[in-house]
mmCIF file of C-alpha atoms in Angstrom:
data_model
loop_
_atom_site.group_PDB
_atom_site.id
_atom_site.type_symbol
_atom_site.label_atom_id
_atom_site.label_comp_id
_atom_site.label_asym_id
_atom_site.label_seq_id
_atom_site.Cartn_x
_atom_site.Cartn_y
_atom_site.Cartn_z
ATOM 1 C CA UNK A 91 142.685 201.242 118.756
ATOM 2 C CA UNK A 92 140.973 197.879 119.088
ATOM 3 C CA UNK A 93 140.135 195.662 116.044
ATOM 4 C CA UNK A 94 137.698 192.778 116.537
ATOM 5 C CA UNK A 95 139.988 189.809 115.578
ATOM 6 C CA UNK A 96 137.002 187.576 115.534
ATOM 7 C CA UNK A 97 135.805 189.605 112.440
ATOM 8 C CA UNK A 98 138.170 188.840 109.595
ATOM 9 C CA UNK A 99 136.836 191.502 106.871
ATOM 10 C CA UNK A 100 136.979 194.007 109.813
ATOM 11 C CA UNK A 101 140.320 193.242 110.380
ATOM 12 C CA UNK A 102 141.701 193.247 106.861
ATOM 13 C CA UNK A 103 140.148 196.633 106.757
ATOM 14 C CA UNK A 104 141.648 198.042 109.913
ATOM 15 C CA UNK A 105 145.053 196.719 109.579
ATOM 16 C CA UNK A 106 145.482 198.766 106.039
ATOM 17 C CA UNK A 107 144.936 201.532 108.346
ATOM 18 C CA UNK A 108 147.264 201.283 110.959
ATOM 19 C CA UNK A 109 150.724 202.653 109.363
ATOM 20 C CA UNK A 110 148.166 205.818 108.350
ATOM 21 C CA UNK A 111 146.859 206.346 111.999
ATOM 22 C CA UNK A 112 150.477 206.394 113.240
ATOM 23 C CA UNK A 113 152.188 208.002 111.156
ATOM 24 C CA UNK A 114 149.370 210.764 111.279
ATOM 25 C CA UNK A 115 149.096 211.011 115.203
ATOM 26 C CA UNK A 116 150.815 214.030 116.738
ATOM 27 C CA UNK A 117 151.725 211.109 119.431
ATOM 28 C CA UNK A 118 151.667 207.549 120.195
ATOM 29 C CA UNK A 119 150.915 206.541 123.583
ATOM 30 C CA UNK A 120 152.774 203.067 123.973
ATOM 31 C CA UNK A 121 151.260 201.386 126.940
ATOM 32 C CA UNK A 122 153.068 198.405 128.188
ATOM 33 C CA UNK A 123 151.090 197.195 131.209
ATOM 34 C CA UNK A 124 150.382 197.817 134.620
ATOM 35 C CA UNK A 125 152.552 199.005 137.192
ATOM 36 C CA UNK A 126 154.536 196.397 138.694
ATOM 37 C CA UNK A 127 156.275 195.925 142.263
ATOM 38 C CA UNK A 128 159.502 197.455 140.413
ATOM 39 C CA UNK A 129 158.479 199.027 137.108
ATOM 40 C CA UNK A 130 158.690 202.659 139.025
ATOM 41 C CA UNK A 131 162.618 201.969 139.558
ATOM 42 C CA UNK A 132 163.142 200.855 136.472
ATOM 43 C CA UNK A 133 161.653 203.627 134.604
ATOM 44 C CA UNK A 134 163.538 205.918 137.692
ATOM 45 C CA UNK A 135 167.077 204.246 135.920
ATOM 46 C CA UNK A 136 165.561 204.733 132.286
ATOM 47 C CA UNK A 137 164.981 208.874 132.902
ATOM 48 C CA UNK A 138 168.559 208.836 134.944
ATOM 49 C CA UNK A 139 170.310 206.977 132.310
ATOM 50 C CA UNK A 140 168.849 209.258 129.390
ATOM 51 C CA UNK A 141 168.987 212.217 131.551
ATOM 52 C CA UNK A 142 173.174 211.665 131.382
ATOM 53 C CA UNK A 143 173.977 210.462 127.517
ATOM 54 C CA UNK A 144 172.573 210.682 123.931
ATOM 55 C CA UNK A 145 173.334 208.458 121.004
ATOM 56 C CA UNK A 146 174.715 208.245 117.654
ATOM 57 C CA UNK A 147 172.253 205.908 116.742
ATOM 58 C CA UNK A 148 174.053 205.140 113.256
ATOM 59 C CA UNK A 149 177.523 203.983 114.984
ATOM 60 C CA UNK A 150 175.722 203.277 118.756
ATOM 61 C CA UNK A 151 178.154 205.524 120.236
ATOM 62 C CA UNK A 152 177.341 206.993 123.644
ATOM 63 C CA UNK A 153 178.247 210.701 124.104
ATOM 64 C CA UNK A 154 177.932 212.332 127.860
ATOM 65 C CA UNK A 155 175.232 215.034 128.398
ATOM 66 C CA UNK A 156 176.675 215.924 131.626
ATOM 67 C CA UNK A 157 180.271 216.410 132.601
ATOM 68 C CA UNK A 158 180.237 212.998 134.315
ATOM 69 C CA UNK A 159 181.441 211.664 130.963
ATOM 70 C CA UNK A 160 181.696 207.861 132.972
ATOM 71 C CA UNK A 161 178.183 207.245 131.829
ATOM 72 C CA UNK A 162 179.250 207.591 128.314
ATOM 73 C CA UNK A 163 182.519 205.667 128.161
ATOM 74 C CA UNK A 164 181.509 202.123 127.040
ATOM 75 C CA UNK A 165 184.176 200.399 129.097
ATOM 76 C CA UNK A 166 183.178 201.536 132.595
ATOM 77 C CA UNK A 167 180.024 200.075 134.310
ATOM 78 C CA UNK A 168 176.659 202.157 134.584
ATOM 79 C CA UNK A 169 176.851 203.126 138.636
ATOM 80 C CA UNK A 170 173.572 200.672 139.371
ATOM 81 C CA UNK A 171 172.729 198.595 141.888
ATOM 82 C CA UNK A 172 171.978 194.867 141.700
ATOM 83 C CA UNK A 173 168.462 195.619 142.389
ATOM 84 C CA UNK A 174 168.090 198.414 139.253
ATOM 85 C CA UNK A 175 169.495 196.498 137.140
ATOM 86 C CA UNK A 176 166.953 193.583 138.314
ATOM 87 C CA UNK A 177 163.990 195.876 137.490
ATOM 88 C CA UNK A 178 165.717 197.088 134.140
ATOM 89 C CA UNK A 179 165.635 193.615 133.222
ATOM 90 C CA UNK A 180 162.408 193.108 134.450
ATOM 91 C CA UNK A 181 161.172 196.081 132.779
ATOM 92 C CA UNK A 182 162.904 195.448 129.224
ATOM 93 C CA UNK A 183 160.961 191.652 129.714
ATOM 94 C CA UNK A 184 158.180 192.632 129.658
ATOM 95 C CA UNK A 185 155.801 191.239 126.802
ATOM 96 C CA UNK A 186 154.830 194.270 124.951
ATOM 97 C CA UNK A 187 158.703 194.494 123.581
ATOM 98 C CA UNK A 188 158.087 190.881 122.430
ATOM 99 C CA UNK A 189 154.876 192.309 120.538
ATOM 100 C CA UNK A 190 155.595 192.253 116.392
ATOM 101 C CA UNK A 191 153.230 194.995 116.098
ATOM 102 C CA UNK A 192 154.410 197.704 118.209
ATOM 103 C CA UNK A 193 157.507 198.301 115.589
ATOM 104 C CA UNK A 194 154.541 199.995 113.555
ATOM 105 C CA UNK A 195 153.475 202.005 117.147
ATOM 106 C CA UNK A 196 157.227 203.308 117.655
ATOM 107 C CA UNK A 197 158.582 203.863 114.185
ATOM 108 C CA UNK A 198 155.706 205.740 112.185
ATOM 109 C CA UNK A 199 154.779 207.896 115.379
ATOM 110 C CA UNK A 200 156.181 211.208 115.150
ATOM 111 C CA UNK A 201 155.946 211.438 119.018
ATOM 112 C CA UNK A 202 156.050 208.122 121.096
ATOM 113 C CA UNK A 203 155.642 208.138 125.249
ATOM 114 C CA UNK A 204 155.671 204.778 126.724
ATOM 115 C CA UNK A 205 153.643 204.465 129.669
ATOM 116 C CA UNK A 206 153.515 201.960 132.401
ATOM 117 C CA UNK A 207 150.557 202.133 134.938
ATOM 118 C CA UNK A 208 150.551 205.828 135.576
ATOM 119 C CA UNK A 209 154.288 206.382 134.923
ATOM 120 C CA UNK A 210 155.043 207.901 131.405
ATOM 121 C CA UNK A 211 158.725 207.943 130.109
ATOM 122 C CA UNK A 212 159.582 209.325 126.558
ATOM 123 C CA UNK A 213 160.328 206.545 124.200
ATOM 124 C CA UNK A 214 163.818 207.960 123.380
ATOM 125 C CA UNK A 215 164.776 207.725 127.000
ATOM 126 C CA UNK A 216 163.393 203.821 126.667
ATOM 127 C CA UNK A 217 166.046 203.546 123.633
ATOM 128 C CA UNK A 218 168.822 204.673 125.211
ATOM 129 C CA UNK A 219 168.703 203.293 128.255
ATOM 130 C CA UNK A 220 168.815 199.885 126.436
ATOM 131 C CA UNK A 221 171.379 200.808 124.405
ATOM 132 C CA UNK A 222 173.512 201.639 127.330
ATOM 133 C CA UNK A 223 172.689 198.312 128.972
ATOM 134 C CA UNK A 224 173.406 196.558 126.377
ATOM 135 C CA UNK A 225 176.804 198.136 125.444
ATOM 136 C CA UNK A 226 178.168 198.507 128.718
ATOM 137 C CA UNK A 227 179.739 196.249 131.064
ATOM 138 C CA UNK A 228 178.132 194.927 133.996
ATOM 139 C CA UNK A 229 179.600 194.108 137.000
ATOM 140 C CA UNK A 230 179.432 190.619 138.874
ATOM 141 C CA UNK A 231 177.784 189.623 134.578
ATOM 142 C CA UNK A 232 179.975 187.953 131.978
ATOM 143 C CA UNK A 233 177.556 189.777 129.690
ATOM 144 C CA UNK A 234 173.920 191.497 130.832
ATOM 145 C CA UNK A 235 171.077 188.930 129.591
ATOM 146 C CA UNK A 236 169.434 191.657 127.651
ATOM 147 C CA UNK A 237 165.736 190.608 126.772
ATOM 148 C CA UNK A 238 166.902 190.513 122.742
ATOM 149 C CA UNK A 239 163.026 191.344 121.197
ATOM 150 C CA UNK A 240 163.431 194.950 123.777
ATOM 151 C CA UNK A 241 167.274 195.445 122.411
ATOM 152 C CA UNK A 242 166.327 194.639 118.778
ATOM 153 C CA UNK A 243 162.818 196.865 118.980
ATOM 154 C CA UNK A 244 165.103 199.675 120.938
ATOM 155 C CA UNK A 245 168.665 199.553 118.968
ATOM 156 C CA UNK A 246 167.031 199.446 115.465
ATOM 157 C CA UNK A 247 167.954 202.339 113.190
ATOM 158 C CA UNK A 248 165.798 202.868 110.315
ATOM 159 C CA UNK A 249 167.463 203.994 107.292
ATOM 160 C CA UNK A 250 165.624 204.626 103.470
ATOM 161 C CA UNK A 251 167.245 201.333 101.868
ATOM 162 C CA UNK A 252 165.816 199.080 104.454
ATOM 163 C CA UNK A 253 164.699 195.932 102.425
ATOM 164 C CA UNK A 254 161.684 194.160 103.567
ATOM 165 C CA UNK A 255 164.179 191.135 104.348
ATOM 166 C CA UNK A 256 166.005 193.201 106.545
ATOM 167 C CA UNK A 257 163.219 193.904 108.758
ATOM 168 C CA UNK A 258 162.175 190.108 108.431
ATOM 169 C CA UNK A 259 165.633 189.634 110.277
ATOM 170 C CA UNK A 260 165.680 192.575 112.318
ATOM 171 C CA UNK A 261 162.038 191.521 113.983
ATOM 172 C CA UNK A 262 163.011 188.042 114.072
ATOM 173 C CA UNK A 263 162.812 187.998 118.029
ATOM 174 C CA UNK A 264 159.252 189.756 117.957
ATOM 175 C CA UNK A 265 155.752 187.751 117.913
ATOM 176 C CA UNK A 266 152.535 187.688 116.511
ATOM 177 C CA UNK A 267 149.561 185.348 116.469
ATOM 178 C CA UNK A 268 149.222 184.810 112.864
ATOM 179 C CA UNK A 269 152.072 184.031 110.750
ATOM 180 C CA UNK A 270 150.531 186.027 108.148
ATOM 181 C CA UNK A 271 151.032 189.318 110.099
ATOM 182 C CA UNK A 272 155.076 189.031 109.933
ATOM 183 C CA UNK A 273 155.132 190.519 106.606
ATOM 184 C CA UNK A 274 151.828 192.299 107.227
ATOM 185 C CA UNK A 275 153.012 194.223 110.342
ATOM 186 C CA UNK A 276 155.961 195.382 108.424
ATOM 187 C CA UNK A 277 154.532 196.862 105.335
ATOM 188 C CA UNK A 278 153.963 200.300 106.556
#
């Protein structure tokens, strides 16, 4: 989808649309960049990760998928090595999680694969693999310096109460080039 941002009437016009056009797609193709020297590895870890545990999303409680139930106990470290965790962090830095307007991409598609270069990874793998990051300890790291607009975009649970002030909050860490579009890329 491009808009011509140049072109305000255009624009005003197109972003009413946007919540329709995802909400309606069968799926959302979220494409955060080009492939980078570790991007591969880190979406390797993201697939492994998701591959081993699912989430409670409502209490963030890990359960195992697998009967190596260590990758769902939040007290022992994921088995990574200094240099997957380097490209998970990396990975979760990278600018489109920082983007206000992908919230609208990730929460009104039905369907959501996140693609990076030629690599695709299902957006629910993407989610939990933060998740686990961010609740797990890491060893040699006080705490993991989780990218907060990726954990925030990734750990959000959407329930039917959620007031417009709560997303305000909730998005806080997420950025857009016109103030204007903080409440605008929310509506939807």
């Amino acid at each position: 989808i491009c808009i011509n941002q140049q072109d305000l009437e255009e624009r005003g016009r197109q972003v009413r649309l946007i919540g329709k056009i995802f909400s309606r797609a069968r799926r959302v193709i979220l494409w955060v960049g080009p492939k980078s020297e570790d991007s591969d590895l880190a979406m390797d870890c993201i697939s492994m990760i998701a591959s081993r545990v699912k989430v409670q999303w409502q209490t963030t409680q890990l359960y195992p998928i697998t009967n190596e139930s260590h990758w769902a106990d939040h007290d022992v470290p994921l088995p990574l090595s200094d240099m997957e965790y380097a490209a998970l962090f990396c990975f979760y830095s990278r600018s489109w999680f920082k983007r206000l307007w992908v919230w609208q991409e990730v929460y009104l598609a039905a369907d959501a694969l996140l693609l990076c270069g030629a690599r695709s990874v299902h957006w629910k793998a993407v989610r939990r693999g933060v998740l686990c990051l961010g609740l797990k300890p890491r060893p040699g790291m006080v705490e993991w310096p989780a990218p907060e607009a990726a954990f925030s975009i990734c750990a959000f649970v959407m329930t039917e109460n959620y007031l417009l002030s709560d997303l305000l909050h909730e998005t806080k860490d997420s950025s857009c080039s016109d103030p204007r579009d903080k409440v605008y890329a929310l509506l939807s």
